[in-house]
Coordinates of C-alpha atoms in Angstrom, one line a residue:
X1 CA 40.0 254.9 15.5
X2 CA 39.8 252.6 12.6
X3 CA 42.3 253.2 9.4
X4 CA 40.7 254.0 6.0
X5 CA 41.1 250.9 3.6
X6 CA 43.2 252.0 0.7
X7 CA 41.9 251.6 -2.9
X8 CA 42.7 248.2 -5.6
X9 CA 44.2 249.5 -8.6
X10 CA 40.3 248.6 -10.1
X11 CA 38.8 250.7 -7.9
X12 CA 41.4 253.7 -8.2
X13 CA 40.0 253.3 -11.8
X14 CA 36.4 253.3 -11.3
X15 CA 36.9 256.1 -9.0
X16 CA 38.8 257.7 -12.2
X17 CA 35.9 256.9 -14.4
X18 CA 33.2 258.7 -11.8
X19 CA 35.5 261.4 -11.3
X20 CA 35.5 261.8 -15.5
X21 CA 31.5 261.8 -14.8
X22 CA 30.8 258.3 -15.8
X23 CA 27.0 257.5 -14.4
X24 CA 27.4 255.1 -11.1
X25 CA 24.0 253.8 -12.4
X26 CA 25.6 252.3 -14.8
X27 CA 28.4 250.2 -13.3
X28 CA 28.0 246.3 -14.2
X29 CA 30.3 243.8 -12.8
X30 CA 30.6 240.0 -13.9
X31 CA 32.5 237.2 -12.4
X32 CA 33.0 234.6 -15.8
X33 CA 33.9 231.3 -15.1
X34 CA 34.5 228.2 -17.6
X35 CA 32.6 225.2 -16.4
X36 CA 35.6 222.9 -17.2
X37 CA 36.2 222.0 -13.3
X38 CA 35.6 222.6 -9.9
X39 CA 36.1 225.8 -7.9
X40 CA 39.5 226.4 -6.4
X41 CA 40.6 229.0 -3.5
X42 CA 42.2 231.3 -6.5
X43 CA 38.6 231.5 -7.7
X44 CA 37.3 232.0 -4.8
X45 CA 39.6 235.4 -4.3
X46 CA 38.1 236.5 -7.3
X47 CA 34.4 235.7 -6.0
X48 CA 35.0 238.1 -3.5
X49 CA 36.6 240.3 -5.8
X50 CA 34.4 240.8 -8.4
X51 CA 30.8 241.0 -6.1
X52 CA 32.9 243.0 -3.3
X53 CA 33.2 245.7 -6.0
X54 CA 29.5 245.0 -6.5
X55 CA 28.5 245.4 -3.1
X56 CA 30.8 248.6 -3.0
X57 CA 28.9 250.2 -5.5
X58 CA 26.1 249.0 -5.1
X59 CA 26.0 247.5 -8.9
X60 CA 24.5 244.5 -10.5
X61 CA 27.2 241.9 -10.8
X62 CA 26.7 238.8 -13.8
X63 CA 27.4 235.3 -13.4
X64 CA 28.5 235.0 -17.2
X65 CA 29.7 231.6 -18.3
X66 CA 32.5 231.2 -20.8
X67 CA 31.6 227.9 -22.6
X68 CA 32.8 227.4 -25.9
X69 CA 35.0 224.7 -25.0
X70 CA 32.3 221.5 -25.0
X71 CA 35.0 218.8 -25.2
X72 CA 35.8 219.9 -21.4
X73 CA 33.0 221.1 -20.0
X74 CA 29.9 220.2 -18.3
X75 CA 26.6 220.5 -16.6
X76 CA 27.9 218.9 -13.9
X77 CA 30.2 222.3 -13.2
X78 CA 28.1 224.8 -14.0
X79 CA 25.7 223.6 -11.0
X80 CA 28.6 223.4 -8.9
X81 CA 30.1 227.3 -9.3
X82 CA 26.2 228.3 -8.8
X83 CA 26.8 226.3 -5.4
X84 CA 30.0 227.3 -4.5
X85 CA 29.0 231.3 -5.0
X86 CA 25.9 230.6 -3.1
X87 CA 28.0 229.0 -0.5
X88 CA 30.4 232.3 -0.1
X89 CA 27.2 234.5 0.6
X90 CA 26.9 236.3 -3.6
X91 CA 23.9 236.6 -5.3
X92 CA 24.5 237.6 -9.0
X93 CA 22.1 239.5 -11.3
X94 CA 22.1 238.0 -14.4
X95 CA 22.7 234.4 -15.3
X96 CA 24.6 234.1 -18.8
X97 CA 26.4 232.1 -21.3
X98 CA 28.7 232.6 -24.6
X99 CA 26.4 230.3 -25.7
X100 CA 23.5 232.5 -25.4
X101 CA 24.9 234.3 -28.6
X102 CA 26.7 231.4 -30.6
X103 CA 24.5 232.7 -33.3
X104 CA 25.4 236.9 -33.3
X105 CA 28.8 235.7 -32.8
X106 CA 29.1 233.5 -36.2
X107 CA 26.8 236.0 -38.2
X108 CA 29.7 238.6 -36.7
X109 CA 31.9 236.5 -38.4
X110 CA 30.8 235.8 -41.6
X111 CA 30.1 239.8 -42.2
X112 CA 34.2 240.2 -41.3
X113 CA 34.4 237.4 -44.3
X114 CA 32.5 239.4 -46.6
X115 CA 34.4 242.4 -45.5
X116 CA 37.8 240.7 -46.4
X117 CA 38.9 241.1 -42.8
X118 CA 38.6 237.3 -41.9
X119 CA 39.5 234.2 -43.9
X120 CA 40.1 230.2 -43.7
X121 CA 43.3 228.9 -42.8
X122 CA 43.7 225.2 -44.2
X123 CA 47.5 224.9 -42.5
X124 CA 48.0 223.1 -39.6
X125 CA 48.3 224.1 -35.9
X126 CA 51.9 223.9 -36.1
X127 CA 52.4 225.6 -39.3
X128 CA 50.1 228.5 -37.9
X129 CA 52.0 228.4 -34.7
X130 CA 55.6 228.8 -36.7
X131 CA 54.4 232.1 -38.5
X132 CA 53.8 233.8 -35.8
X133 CA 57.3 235.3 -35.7
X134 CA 58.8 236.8 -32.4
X135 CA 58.2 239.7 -30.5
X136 CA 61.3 241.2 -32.2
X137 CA 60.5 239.9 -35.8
X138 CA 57.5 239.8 -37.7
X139 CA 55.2 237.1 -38.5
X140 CA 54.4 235.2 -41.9
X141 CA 51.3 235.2 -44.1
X142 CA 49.2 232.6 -44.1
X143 CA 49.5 230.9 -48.0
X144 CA 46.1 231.1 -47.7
X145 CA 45.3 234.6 -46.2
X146 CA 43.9 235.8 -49.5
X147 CA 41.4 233.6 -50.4
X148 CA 38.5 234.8 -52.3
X149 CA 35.7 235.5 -50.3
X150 CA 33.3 233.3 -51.7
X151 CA 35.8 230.6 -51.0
X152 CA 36.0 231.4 -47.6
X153 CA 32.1 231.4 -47.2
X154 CA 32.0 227.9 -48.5
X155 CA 34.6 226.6 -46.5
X156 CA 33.1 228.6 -43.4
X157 CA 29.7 227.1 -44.1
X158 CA 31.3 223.6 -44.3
X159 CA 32.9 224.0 -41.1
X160 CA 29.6 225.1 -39.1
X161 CA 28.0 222.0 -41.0
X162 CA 30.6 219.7 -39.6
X163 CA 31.1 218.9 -43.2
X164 CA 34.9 218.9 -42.3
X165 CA 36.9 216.9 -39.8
X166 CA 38.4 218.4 -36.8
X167 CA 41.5 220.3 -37.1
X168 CA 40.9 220.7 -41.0
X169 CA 40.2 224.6 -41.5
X170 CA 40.3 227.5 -38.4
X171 CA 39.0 230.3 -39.4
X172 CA 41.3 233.6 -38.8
X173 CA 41.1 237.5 -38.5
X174 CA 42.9 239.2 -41.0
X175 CA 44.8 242.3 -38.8
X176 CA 48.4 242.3 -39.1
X177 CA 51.2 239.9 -39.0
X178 CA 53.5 242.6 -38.8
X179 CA 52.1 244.4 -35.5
X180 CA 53.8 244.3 -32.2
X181 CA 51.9 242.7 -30.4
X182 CA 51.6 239.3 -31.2
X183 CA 48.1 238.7 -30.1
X184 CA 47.0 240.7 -33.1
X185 CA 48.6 238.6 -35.7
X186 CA 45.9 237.2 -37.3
X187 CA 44.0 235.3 -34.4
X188 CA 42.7 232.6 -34.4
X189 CA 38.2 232.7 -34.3
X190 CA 37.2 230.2 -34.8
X191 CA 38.3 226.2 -34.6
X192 CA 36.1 222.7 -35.6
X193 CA 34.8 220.7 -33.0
X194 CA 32.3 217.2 -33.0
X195 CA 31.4 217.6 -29.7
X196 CA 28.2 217.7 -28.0
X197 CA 27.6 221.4 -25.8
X198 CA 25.9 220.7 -22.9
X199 CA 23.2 223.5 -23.9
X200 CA 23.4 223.6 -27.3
X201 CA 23.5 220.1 -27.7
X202 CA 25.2 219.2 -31.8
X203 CA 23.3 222.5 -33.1
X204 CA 27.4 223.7 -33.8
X205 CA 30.8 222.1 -35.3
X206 CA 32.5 225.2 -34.7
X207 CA 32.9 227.2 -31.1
X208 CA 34.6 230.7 -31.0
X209 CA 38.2 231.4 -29.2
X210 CA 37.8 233.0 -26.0
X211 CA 39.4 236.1 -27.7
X212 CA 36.7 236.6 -29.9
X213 CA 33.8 235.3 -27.7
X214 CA 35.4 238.0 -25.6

């Protein structure tokens, strides 16, 4: 007589989730890759991960490609994850991109401007890097934090323009610079890059952080 397989911890939590009456129906699973490379075995684990839980619950699982990075990725990896999930036996439901939404993302963005809850940070990496504090003290303000909001729209503007060079302005969230976790101190959004995407083409000089394409 055959053992019962034990649950992951994800699906002890999905089973919590349809316990709490969530609809099966609407289970989605996604497997989202950056096209900056090739394959490796780790991904392949999580392959088989992510569309074994699709096959368990019988639930549509999403190819969904995190590319907001164009100065390392390419076409040329994008075919070949297709392949390679092909190759391991998946089908996936959807094919998607961050870049399908470049557009709801920035206009996200710019309403967080005019809700004073983002802003443009002139400082440099390093300088942004050094406020950040420690986990046991608290970070410091950006000089710049407080802006006006019209200022921040102009600069913002610039920046999707590629009116500005590369490593000129970020633009940041305004949360906390105080909280615990140090994640929530004032992320970075978004950053400037003169690189051609390989589906948007130079239509953008600014890509979203994974946090916030996230």
């Amino acid at each position: 007589m055959s053992e019962e397989r034990s649950l992951n911890f994800i699906e002890h939590i999905i089973e919590d989730d349809l316990k709490a009456n969530y609809s099966k129906e609407d289970l989605r699973f996604r497997f989202p890759p950056e096209p900056n490379g090739y394959l490796h075995i780790g991904h392949a684990s999580a392959i088989c991960l992510n569309f074994g839980l699709g096959l368990r619950y019988n639930a549509p699982v999403n190819l969904r490609f995190d590319d907001t990075n164009p100065a390392k990725e390419e076409q040329e990896f994008v075919d070949a994850i297709k392949r390679d999930i092909s190759w391991l036996g998946f089908k996936w439901a959807n094919e998607c991109y961050a870049s399908d939404y470049f557009q709801q993302l920035y206009d996200w963005a710019v309403q967080l401007i005019k809700d004073g809850k983002a802003y443009v940070d002139s400082q440099t990496s390093e300088a942004i890097a050094e406020q950040k504090g420690t986990p046991n003290t608290p970070g410091t303000e950006s000089p710049f934090r407080n802006r006006p909001v019209e200022e921040n729209l102009e600069l913002f503007e610039k920046m999707k323009n590629g009116d500005v060079t590369e490593g000129m302005h970020v633009l940041r969230a305004k949360i906390d610079m105080a909280s615990p976790n140090m994640l929530m101190r004032d992320p970075v959004m978004y950053r400037v890059l003169h690189k051609s995407h390989h589906r948007t083409k130079n239509d953008w000089h600014i890509y979203p952080m994974y946090d916030w394409a996230h």
